[in-house]
XYZ file of C-alpha atoms in Angstrom:
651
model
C -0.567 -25.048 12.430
C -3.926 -24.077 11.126
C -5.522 -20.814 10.471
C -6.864 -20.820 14.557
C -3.167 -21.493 15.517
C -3.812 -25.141 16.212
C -4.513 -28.104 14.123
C -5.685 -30.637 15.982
C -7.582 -30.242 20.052
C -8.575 -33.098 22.523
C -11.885 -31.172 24.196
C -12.330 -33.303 27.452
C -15.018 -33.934 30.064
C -17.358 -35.360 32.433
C -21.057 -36.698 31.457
C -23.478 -33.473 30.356
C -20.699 -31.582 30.766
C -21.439 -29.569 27.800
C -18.082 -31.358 25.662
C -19.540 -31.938 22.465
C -21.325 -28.741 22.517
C -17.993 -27.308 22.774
C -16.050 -28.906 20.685
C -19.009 -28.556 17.807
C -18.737 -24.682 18.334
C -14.645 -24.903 17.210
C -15.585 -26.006 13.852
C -18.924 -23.861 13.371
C -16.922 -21.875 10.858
C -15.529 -24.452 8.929
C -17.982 -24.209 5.724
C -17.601 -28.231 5.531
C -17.143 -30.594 8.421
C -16.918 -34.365 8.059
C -18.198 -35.711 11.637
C -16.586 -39.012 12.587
C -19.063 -41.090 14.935
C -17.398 -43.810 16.971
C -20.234 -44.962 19.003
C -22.089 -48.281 18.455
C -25.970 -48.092 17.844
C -26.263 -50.090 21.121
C -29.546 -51.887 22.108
C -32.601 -50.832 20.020
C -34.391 -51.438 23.163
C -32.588 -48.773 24.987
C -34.738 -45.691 24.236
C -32.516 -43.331 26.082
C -29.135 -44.368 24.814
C -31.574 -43.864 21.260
C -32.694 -40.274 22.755
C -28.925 -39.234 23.158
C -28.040 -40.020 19.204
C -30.644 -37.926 17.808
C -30.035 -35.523 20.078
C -26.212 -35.256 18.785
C -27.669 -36.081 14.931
C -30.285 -32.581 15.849
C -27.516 -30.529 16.379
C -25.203 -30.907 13.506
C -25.708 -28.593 10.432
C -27.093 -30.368 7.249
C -23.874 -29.191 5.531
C -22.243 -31.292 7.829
C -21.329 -34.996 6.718
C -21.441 -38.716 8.708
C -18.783 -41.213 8.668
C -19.055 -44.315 10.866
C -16.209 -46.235 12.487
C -18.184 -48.079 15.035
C -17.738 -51.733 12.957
C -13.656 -51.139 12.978
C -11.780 -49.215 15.397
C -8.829 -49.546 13.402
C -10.406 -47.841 10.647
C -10.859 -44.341 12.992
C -6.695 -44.066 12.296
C -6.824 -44.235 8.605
C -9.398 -41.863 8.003
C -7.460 -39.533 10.007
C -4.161 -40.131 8.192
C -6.056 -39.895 4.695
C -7.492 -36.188 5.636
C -6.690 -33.616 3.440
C -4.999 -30.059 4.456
C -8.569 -28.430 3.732
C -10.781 -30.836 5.701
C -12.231 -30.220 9.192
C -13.319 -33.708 11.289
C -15.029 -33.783 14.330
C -15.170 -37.296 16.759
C -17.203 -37.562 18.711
C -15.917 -39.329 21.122
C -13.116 -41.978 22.001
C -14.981 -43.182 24.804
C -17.424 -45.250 22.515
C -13.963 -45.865 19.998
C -12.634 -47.545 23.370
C -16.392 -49.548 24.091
C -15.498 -50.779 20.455
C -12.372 -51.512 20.780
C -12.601 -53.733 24.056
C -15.671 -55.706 22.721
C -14.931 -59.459 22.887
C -15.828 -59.618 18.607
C -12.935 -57.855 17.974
C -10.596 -59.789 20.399
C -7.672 -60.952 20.539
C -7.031 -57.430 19.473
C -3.668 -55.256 20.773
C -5.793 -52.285 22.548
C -2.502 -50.553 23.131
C -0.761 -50.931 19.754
C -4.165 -49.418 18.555
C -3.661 -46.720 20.805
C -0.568 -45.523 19.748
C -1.177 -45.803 15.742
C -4.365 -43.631 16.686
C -1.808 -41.195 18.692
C 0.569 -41.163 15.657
C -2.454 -40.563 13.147
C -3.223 -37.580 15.301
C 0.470 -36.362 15.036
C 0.570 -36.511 11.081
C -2.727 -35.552 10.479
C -2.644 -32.542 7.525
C -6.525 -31.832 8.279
C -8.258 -29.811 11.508
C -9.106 -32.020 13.940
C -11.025 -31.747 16.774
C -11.502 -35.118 19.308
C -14.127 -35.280 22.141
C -13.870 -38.170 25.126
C -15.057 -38.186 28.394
C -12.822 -37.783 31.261
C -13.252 -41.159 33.617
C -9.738 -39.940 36.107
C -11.658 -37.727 38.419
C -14.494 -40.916 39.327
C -14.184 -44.161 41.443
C -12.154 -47.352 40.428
C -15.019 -49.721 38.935
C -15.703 -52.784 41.092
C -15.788 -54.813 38.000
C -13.243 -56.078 35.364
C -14.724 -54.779 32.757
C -15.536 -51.709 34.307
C -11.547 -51.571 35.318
C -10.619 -52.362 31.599
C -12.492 -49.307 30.339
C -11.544 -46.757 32.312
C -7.542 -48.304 31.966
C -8.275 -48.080 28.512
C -9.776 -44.800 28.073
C -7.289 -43.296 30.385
C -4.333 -44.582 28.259
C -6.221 -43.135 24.656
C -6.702 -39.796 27.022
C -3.403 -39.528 27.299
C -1.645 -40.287 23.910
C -3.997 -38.446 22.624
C -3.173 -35.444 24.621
C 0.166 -35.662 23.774
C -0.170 -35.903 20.085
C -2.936 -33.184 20.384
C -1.781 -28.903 20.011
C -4.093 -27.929 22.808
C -6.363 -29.777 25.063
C -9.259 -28.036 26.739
C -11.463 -29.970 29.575
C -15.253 -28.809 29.766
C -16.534 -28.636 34.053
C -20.240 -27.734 33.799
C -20.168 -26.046 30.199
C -17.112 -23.591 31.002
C -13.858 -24.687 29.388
C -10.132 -24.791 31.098
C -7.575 -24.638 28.424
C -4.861 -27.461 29.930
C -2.640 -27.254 27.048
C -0.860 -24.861 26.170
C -0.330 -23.378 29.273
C -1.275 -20.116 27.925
C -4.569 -20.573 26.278
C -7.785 -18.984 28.051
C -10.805 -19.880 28.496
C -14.129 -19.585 27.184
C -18.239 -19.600 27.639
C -20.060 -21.944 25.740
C -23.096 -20.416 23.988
C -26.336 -22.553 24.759
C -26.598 -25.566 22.538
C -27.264 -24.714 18.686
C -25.819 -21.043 18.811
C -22.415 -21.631 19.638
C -19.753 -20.592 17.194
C -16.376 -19.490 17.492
C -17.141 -16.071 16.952
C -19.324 -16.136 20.034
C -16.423 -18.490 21.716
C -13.835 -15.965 21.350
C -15.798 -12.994 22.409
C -16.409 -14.535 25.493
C -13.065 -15.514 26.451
C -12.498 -13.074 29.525
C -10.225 -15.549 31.778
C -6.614 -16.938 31.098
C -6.056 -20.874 32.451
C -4.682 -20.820 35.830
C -1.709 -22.912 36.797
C -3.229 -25.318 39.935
C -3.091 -23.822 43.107
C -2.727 -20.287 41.950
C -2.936 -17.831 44.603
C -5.720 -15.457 44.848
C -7.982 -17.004 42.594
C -10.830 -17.380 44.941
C -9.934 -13.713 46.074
C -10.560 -12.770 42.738
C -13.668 -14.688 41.998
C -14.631 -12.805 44.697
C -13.463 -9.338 43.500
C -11.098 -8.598 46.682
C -8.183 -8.910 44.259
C -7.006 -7.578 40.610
C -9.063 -9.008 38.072
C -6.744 -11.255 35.665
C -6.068 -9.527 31.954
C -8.108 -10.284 29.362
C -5.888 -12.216 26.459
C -6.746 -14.035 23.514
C -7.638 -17.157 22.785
C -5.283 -19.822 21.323
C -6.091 -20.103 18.174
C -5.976 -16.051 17.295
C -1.832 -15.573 16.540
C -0.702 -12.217 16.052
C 2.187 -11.883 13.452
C 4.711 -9.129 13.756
C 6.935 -9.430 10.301
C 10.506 -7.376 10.508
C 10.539 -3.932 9.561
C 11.919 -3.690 5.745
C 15.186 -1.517 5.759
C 13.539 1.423 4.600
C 10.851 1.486 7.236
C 10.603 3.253 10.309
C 10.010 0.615 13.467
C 7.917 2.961 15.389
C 5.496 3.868 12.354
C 2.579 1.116 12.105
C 1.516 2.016 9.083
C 5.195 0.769 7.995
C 4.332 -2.697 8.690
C 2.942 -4.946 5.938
C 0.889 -6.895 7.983
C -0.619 -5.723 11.711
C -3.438 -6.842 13.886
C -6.327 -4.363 13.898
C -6.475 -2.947 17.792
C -9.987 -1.300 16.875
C -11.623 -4.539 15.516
C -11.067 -8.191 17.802
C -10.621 -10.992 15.485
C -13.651 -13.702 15.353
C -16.292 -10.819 15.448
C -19.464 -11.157 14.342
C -19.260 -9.832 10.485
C -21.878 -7.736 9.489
C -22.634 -4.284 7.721
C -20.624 -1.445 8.555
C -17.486 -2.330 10.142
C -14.912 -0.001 10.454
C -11.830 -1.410 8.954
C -8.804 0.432 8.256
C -7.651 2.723 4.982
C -4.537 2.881 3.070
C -2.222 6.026 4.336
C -3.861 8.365 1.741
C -0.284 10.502 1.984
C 1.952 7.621 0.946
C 0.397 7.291 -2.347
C 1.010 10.410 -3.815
C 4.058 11.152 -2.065
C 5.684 7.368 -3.836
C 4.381 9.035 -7.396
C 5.747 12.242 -7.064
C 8.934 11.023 -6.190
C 9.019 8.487 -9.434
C 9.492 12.097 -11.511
C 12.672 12.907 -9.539
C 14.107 9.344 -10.618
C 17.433 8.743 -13.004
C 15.209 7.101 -15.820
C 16.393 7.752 -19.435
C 12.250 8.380 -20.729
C 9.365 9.096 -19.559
C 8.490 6.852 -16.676
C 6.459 4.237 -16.122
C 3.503 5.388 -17.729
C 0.764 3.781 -16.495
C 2.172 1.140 -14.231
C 3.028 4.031 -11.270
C -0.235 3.132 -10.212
C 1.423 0.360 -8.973
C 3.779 2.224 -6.941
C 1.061 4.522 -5.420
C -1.122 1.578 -4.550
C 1.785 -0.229 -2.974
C 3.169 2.893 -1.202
C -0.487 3.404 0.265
C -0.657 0.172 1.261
C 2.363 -0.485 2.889
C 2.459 3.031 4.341
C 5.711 3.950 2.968
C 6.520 6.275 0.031
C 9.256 4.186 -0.909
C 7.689 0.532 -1.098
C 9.216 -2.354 -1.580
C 8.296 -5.352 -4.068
C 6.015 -7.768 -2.525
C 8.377 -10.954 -1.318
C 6.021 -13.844 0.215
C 2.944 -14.154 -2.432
C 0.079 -16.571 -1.340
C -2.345 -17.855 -4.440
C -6.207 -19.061 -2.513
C -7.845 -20.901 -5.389
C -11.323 -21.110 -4.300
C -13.060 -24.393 -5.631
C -16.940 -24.222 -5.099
C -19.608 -25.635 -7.875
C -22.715 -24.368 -8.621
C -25.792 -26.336 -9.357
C -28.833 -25.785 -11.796
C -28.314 -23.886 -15.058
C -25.173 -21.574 -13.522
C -22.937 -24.493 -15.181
C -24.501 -25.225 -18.359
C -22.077 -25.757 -20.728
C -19.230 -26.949 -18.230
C -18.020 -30.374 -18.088
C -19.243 -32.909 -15.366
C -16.163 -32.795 -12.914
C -13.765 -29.979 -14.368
C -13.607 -28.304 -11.673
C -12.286 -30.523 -9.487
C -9.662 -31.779 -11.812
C -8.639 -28.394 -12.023
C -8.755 -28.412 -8.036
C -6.508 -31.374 -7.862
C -3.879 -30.571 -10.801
C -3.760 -27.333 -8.556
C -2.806 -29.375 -5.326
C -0.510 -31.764 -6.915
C 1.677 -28.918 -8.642
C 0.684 -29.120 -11.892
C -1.244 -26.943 -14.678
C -0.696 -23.380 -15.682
C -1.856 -22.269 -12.671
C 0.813 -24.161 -9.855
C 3.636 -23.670 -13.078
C 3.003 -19.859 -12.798
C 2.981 -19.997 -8.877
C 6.031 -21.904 -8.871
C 7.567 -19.209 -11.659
C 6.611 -16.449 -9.045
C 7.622 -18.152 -5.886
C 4.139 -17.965 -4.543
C 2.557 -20.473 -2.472
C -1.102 -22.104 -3.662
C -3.689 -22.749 -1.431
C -7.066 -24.993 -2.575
C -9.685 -23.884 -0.722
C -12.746 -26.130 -1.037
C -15.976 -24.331 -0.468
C -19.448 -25.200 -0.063
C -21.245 -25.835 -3.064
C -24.097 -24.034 -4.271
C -27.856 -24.933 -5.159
C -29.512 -23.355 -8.268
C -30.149 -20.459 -7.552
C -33.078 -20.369 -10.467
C -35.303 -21.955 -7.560
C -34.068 -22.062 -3.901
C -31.665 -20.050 -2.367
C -27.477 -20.959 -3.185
C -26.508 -21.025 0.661
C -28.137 -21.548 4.108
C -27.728 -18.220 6.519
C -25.538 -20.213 8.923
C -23.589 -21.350 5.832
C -22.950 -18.049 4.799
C -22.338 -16.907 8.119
C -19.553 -19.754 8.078
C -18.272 -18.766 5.043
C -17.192 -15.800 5.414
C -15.777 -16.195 8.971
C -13.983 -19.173 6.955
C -12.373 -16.342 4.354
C -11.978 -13.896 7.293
C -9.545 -16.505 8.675
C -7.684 -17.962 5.768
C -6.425 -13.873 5.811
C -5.527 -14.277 8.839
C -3.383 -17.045 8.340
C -2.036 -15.638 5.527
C -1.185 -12.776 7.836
C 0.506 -15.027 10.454
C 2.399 -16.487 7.615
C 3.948 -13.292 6.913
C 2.139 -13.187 3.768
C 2.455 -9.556 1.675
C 0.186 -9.888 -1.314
C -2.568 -12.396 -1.669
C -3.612 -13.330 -5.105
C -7.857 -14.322 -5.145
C -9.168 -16.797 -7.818
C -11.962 -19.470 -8.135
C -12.093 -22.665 -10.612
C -15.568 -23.441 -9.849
C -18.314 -24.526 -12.391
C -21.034 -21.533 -13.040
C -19.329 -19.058 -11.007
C -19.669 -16.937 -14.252
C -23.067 -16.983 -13.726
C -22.959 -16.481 -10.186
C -21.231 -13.417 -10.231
C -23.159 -11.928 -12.883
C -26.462 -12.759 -10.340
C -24.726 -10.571 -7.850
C -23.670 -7.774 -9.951
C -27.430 -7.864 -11.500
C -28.505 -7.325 -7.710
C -26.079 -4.988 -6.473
C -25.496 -2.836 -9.522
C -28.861 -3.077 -11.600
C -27.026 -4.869 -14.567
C -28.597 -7.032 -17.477
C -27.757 -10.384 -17.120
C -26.750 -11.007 -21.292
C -24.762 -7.843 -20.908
C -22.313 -9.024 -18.377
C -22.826 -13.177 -18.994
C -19.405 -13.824 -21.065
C -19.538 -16.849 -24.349
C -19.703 -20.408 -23.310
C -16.452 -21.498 -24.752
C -16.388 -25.595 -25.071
C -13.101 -27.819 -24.699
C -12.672 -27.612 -28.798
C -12.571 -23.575 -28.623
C -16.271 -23.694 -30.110
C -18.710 -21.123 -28.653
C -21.631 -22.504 -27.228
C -24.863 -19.986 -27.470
C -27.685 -22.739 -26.330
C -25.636 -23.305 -23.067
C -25.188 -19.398 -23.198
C -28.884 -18.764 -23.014
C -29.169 -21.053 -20.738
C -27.429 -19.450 -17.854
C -28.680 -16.274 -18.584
C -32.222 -17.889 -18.341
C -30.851 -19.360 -14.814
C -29.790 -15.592 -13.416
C -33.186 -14.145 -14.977
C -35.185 -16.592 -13.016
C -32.965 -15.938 -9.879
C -33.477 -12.190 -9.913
C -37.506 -12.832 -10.305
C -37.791 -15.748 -7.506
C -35.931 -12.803 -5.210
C -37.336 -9.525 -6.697
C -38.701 -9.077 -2.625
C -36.167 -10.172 -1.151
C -33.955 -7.978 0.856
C -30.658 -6.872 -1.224
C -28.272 -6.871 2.363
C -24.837 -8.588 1.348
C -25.608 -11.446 3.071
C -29.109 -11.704 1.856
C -27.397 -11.576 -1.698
C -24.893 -14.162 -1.103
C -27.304 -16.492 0.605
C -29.699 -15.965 -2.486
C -26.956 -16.033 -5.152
C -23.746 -15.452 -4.643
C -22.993 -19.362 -3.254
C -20.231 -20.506 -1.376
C -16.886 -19.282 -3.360
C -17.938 -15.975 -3.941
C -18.856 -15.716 0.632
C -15.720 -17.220 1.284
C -13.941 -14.358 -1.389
C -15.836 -11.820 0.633
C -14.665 -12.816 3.653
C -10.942 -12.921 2.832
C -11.099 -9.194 1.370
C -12.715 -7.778 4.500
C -10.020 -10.235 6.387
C -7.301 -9.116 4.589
C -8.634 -5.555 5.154
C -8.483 -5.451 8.933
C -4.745 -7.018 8.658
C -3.575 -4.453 6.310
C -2.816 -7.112 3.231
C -3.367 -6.209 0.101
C -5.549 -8.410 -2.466
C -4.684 -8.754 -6.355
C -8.069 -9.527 -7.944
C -8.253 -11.660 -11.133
C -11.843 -12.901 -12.223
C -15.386 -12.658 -11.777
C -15.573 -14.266 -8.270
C -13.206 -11.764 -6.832
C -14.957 -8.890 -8.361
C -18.168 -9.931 -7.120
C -17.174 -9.950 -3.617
C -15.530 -6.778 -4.037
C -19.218 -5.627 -4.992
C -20.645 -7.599 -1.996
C -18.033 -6.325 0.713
C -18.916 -2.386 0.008
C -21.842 -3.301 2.141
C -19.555 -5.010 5.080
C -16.847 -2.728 4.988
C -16.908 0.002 2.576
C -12.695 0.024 3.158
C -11.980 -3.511 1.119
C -11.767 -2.415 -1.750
C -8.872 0.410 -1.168
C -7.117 -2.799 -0.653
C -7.423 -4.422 -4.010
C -5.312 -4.156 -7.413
C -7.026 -5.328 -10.274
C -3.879 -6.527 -12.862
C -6.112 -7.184 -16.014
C -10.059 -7.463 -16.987
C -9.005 -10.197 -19.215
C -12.171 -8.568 -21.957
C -14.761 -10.423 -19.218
C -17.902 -7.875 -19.070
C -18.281 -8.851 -15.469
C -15.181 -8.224 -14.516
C -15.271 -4.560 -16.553
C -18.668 -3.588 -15.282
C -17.339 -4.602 -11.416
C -14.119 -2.413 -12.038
C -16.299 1.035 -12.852
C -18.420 0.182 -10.157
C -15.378 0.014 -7.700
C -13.200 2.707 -9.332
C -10.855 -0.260 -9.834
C -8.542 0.463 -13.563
C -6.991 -2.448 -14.830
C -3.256 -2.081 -14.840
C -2.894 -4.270 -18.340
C -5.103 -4.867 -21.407
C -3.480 -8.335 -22.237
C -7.137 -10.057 -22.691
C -5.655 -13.397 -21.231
C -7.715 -16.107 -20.057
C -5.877 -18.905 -18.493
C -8.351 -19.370 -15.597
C -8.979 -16.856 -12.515
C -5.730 -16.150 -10.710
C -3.724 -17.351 -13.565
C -3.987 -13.966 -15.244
C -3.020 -12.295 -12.357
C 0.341 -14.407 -12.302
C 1.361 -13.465 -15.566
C 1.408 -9.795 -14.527
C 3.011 -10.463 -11.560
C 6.669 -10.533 -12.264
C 5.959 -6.909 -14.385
C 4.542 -5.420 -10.999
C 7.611 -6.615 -8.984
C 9.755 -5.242 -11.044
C 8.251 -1.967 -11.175
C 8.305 -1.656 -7.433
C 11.654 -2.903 -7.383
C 12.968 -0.334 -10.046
C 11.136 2.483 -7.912
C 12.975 1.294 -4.870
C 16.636 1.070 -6.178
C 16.839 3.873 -8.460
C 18.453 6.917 -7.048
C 17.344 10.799 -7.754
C 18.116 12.288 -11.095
C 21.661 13.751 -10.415
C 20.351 17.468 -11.771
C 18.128 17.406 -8.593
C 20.828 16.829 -5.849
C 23.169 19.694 -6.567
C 26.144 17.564 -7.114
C 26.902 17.628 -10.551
C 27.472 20.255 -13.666
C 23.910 20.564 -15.223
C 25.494 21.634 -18.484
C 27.159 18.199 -18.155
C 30.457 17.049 -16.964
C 33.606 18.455 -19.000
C 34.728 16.580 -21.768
C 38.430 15.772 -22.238
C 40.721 17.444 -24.920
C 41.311 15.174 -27.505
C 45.479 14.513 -27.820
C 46.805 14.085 -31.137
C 49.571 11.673 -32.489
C 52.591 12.555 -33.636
C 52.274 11.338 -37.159
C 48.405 12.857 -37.385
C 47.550 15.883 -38.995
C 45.844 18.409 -37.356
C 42.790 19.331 -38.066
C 42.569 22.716 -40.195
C 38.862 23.669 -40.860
C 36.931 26.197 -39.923
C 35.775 26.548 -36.142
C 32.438 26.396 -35.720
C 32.585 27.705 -32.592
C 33.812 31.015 -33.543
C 30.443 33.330 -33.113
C 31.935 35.424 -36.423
C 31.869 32.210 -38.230
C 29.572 32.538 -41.412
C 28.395 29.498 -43.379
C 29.313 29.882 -47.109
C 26.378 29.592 -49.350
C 26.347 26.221 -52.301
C 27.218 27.537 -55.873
C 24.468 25.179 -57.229
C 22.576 21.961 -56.513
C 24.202 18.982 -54.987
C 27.250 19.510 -52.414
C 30.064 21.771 -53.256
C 33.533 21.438 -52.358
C 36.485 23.921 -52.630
C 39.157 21.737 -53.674
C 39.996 18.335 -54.677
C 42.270 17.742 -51.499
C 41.382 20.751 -49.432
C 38.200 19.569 -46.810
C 35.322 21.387 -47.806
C 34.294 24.872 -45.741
C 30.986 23.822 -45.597
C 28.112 21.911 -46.952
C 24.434 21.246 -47.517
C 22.579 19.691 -50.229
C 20.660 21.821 -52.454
C-alpha cells in the first residue's frame, strides 16, 4: 500500500461529471506526476473535441509530464508494469484506451486478452496509480453495433479494472461515492484548479452508504442522527504494541500515535501546534543511568542519547529503536549550486541506493534498516529565478508530511534523513544565509573532485551562485515557504515536510547532512516543535551543518569527521546508539542502592590449609598494636636468611 493507504484507484463517472477533476486532486501532492493520455487527437476539424484537450492540457501543473499511448493500446500495460515504487501516473481515461483499442487499424486484435494483461498490470504495479473512465452502465443500450461494442467493451475494462484496483470511487455531479472499500467516505471536490488532497480530505464529512440504507433521506433532511464523521481511505492510523516496559494506558508510551489535535492532510503553514517530547522523561532516564551497576563512570556523553530517547518515547526507561527507515532524498539543483559535481552522480548514487548496493544500502543492510529513494523535484538556479513554483512547494512538503506518515503506519521508530542531490551544499547554505544571517564562504564546504583534489574555481563558483541568490531576493519575504520556493528547492521542502510529519506522529528524526539541517532551520517557522524531535549523530566538520546545530541547540553526539555521503554518517553511529539504549535498558540498579547486600562487601571465605603446608607465621597486620620496624639502611632488609622478613620498604 502507499503512503494514502492505497496504491492504485479507478475514479469513475458520467460526462462533466467532474472525474478528472477528481482524480487530478489525488495526486496534487505528488511533487512529480507522469500523466498517461489515452485519447486519440480525433478530427482536426472537430473544434470542440479540440476545446476539451486543452482544457485537460490547462489544468495540469507544468511539473507535470505527458506520455501518449493513443498509437498502441498495448503499450498503456507496459508502462504501467515498468513504473517505479516512487512514481505517481495519472490516465486519463480508458474510455478513449477502449475507442483505440476497437478501431478497425488495430484489428484483428484480442480486446479481451488486452483487457486482462491491462487488469494484471494494474495488480503488479509498484507505482501510485490513479485511472479515470467514464461510466456507460447507468445509459441506454446503443442502437448501433458499434455503439454496442463500446459500451461491452468499456464495461468489461470497468470491471477488471475495479477488481485489480484498492479503491474505486464514482464521481455524480462533482461529489464522490467511495464504492470500494466499503468503508471509505466521501469527499467535495474543490472547483477546478484548486483541488488538492489537503482540501479533499478536509472536506470529507460523509461515510459511503451501503444501497438502500435506511434513513438516509431522513438525514439529508436533518430528521435523523447525522452520520459520524471518519476519515478518508487513504489516512491509516497505526497503533504499534506497547513495549514490555510501557504502560498501555499512557500515550506518551507509544512510539508512534496519530495527533487528535492536528487532522492529517491539513493545510501546512506557520504556526502549527505540534506536539513536544514529555519534558519529565528525559531527565528522569538520566538520573536513573547514575543508579546503574556500571564498573566507571557512565556513558559520558552518549546519555544524551538516553534522555532524548526517553523524551521521545515518553518512558524513562527507553528501549533501543527496532524498525529503522533510511529516506534518501534525490533532488538536483541547476545553475552554479552544482559546479564542480559530475553530470549524472546523483542519480547513480540514487540507483546503486535502490538496487542494494554502495556504502549507503551496505550500512542499511548492517543496521537492519529499510531505504527508501525518494525522488524530488528538481530545482532551477536559484542565481536568477526562483528554485520551486508555490504549488510545488506546497506539494512538497505535503509529499514529506506523508512519507512520515507512512513511515508511521509502518511501525517505523527512528527515521534516518539524507539527500544525494547535486548542489544541495549550496542550497542549504542559501537557506541558512536567509534564515540565520550567515556568509555564504563561511558555511560553503571545499569542492572535493573524484581524485580527492580540492577544487577552489568550482568553490567560488557556488558561492558566487548563493551571493547572487540572496541579492535577486534581498525584498523578498523571508516566510519558510517564501525561502524554500526562492532557494531551498525541492529536497530540502520535501525534508521539511517529513520533520514536521514526523513531529505530529511522535517519530523521532536522526539528522545527518546539510539538507536535513536546513529544513530543521526552515521548519522553526512551521512548527517551532520539530526540532525537539531530531538527534544530530555527527557534524561530519561541514560548517553548514555546525552553524545549523548552534542555531537549533542541536550537539553532535560524535566528532568522527566522516563523510561517506548524507545519511551514511548517521549509519555508522547507529549501532553505538542502540547499544547505549540497550545497555540503559538491561542493566539493573547498583546493588549498594537496593538494600540487599553488605556495602562493606560480601564476606570472604577462610582460607583452609593442607596438611603438608606450613602455616603461615608472620606478623598480623591486622593487629592495631602492630608497629612497622624501621630499614637498617638502603635497599630491603631482611632478618634472617630463612626466617620471612618482618617487614619491608625500599630505602
Amino acid at each position: 500500500m502507499s503512503v494514502d493507504g492505497w496504491n492504485t484507484v479507478l475514479v469513475l463517472g458520467g460526462i462533466r461529471s467532474g472525474k478528472s477533476e477528481f482524480a487530478e486532486s489525488l495526486v496534487a501532492d505528488a511533487p512529480v506526476v507522469r500523466y498517461v493520455a489515452t485519447a486519440p487527437q480525433g478530427d482536426p476539424e472537430d473544434t470542440e473535441w479540440a476545446t476539451r484537450l486543452a482544457t485537460h492540457r490547462a489544468r495540469r501543473p507544468g511539473s507535470w509530464t505527458t506520455e501518449e499511448t493513443a498509437g498502441e493500446p498495448r503499450r498503456l500495460a507496459d508502462v504501467l508494469a515498468s513504473a517505479e515504487p516512487n512514481e505517481t501516473l495519472l490516465v486519463d481515461d480508458l474510455g478513449g484506451w477502449v475507442t483505440v483499442l476497437l478501431d478497425p487499424e488495430y484489428q484483428p486484435a484480442d480486446d479481451v486478452a488486452t483487457i486482462a494483461e491491462l487488469a494484471e498490470a494494474i495488480r503488479s504495479c509498484a507505482a501510485r496509480v490513479v485511472l479515470v473512465s467514464p461510466e456507460v452502465g447507468l445509459s441506454l443500450v446503443p442502437t448501433t453495433p458499434l455503439g454496442r461494442a463500446f459500451t461491452d467493451a468499456l464495461g468489461a475494462a470497468n470491471r477488471a479494472v475495479a477488481d485489480a484496483c484498492d479503491a474505486v470511487v464514482l464521481v455524480v455531479a462533482g461529489q464522490p461515492a467511495w464504492l470500494k472499500p466499503a468503508a471509505a467516505t466521501a469527499a467535495t471536490v474543490a472547483p477546478t484548479g484548486s483541488a488538492s488532497v489537503g482540501s479533499v480530505r478536509t472536506a470529507a464529512r460523509h461515510a459511503a452508504p451501503s444501497q438502500g440504507a435506511p434513513g438516509r433521506a431522513d438525514a439529508a433532511l436533518g430528521d435523523a442522527e447525522p452520520t459520524p464523521e471518519v476519515q478518508l481511505p487513504e489516512v491509516l492510523t497505526h497503533t504499534p504494541p506497547v513495549a514490555p516496559n510501557q504502560e498501555p494506558g499512557n500515550p506518551w508510551a507509544a512510539p508512534t500515535m496519530a495527533l487528535p489535535m492536528v487532522a492529517t492532510g491539513l493545510v501546512i503553514q506557520p504556526g502549527m501546534e505540534l506536539p513536544m517530547p514529555d519534558e519529565y522523561a528525559g531527565p528522569q532516564a538520566v538520573d536513573r543511568l547514575a543508579t546503574l551497576d556500571v564498573p566507571g563512570a557512565g556513558l559520558g556523553v552518549l546519555d544524551r542519547v538516553v534522555g532524548f530517547a526517553a523524551a521521545t518515547q515518553g518512558t524513562s526507561s527507553p528501549v533501543a529503536w527496532g524498525s529503522v527507515r533510511v529516506l534518501l532524498l534525490n533532488g538536483d539543483h541547476a545553475g552554479g549550486a552544482s559546479a564542480g559535481t559530475v553530470a549524472g552522480e546523483s542519480a547513480r548514487r540514487a540507483a546503486q541506493a535502490r538496487a542494494g548496493r554502495g556504502a549507503l544500502a551496505r550500512l542499511a543492510a548492517e543496521a537492519g534498516a529499510s531505504l527508501q529513494v525518494v525522488d524530488t523535484p528538481a530545482a532551477a538556479p536559484m542565481e536568477t529565478r526562483p528554485a520551486l513554483a508555490g504549488e510545488q512547494v506546497e506539494s512538497a512538503l505535503r509529499y514529506g508530511w506523508r512519507l512520515a506518515e507512512q513511515a508511521a503506519d509502518a511501525g517505523v521508530q527512528l527515521l534516518v534523513l539524507g539527500a544525494c542531490g547535486a548542489g544541495t551544499e549550496a542550497a542549504a547554505a542559501a537557506v541558512l544565509a536567509a534564515t540565520a544571517g550567515a556568509e555564504p564562504p563561511s558555511v560553503l564546504g571545499r569542492v572535493i573532485t573524484e581524485s580527492g583534489e580540492i577544487d577552489d574555481a568550482a568553490w567560488m563558483v557556488r558561492c558566487a551562485a548563493v551571493r547572487d541568490a540572496l541579492h535577486r531576493t534581498r525584498r523578498s519575504p523571508r516566510s519558510a515557504k517564501d525561502v524554500l520556493a526562492e532557494l531551498g528547492g525541492g529536497d530540502v521542502a520535501v525534508a521539511t515536510g517529513v520533520l514536521l510529519g514526523a513531529t505530529a506522529r511522535r517519530v523521532p528524526v536522526l539528522l545527518d547532512g546539510p539538507v536535513g539541517l536546513a529544513a530543521g532551520m526552515v521548519s522553526r517557522d512551521l512548527a517551532g516543535q520539530a526540532r525537539h524531535w531530531c538527534l544530530l549523530a555527527d557534524h561530519g566538520q561541514h560548517p553548514a551543518v555546525r552553524l545549523a546545530a548552534d542555531v537549533l541547540g542541536l550537539t553532535p553526539l560524535l566528532d568522527l569527521r566522516l563523510d561517506l555521503g548524507e545519511g551514511a554518517n548517521a549509519l555508522v553511529a547507529l549501532p553505538m546508539l542502540r547499544s547505549v539504549l540497550a545497555l540503559a535498558a538491561a542493566l539493573p540498579v547498583h546493588p549498594s542502592l537496593t538494600g540487599d547486600a553488605d556495602p562493606n562487601g560480601p564476606d570472604e571465605p577462610e582460607r583452609e590449609y593442607a596438611d603438608d603446608e606450613p602455616a603461615y607465621t608472620g606478623p598480623d597486620y591486622t593487629d592495631p598494636e602492630f608497629v612497622e620496624p624501621e630499614p637498617a639502611g638502603p635497599g630491603p632488609t631482611r632478618t634472617g636468611a630463612d626466617e620471612p622478613a618482618s617487614g619491608w620498604r625500599a630505602g
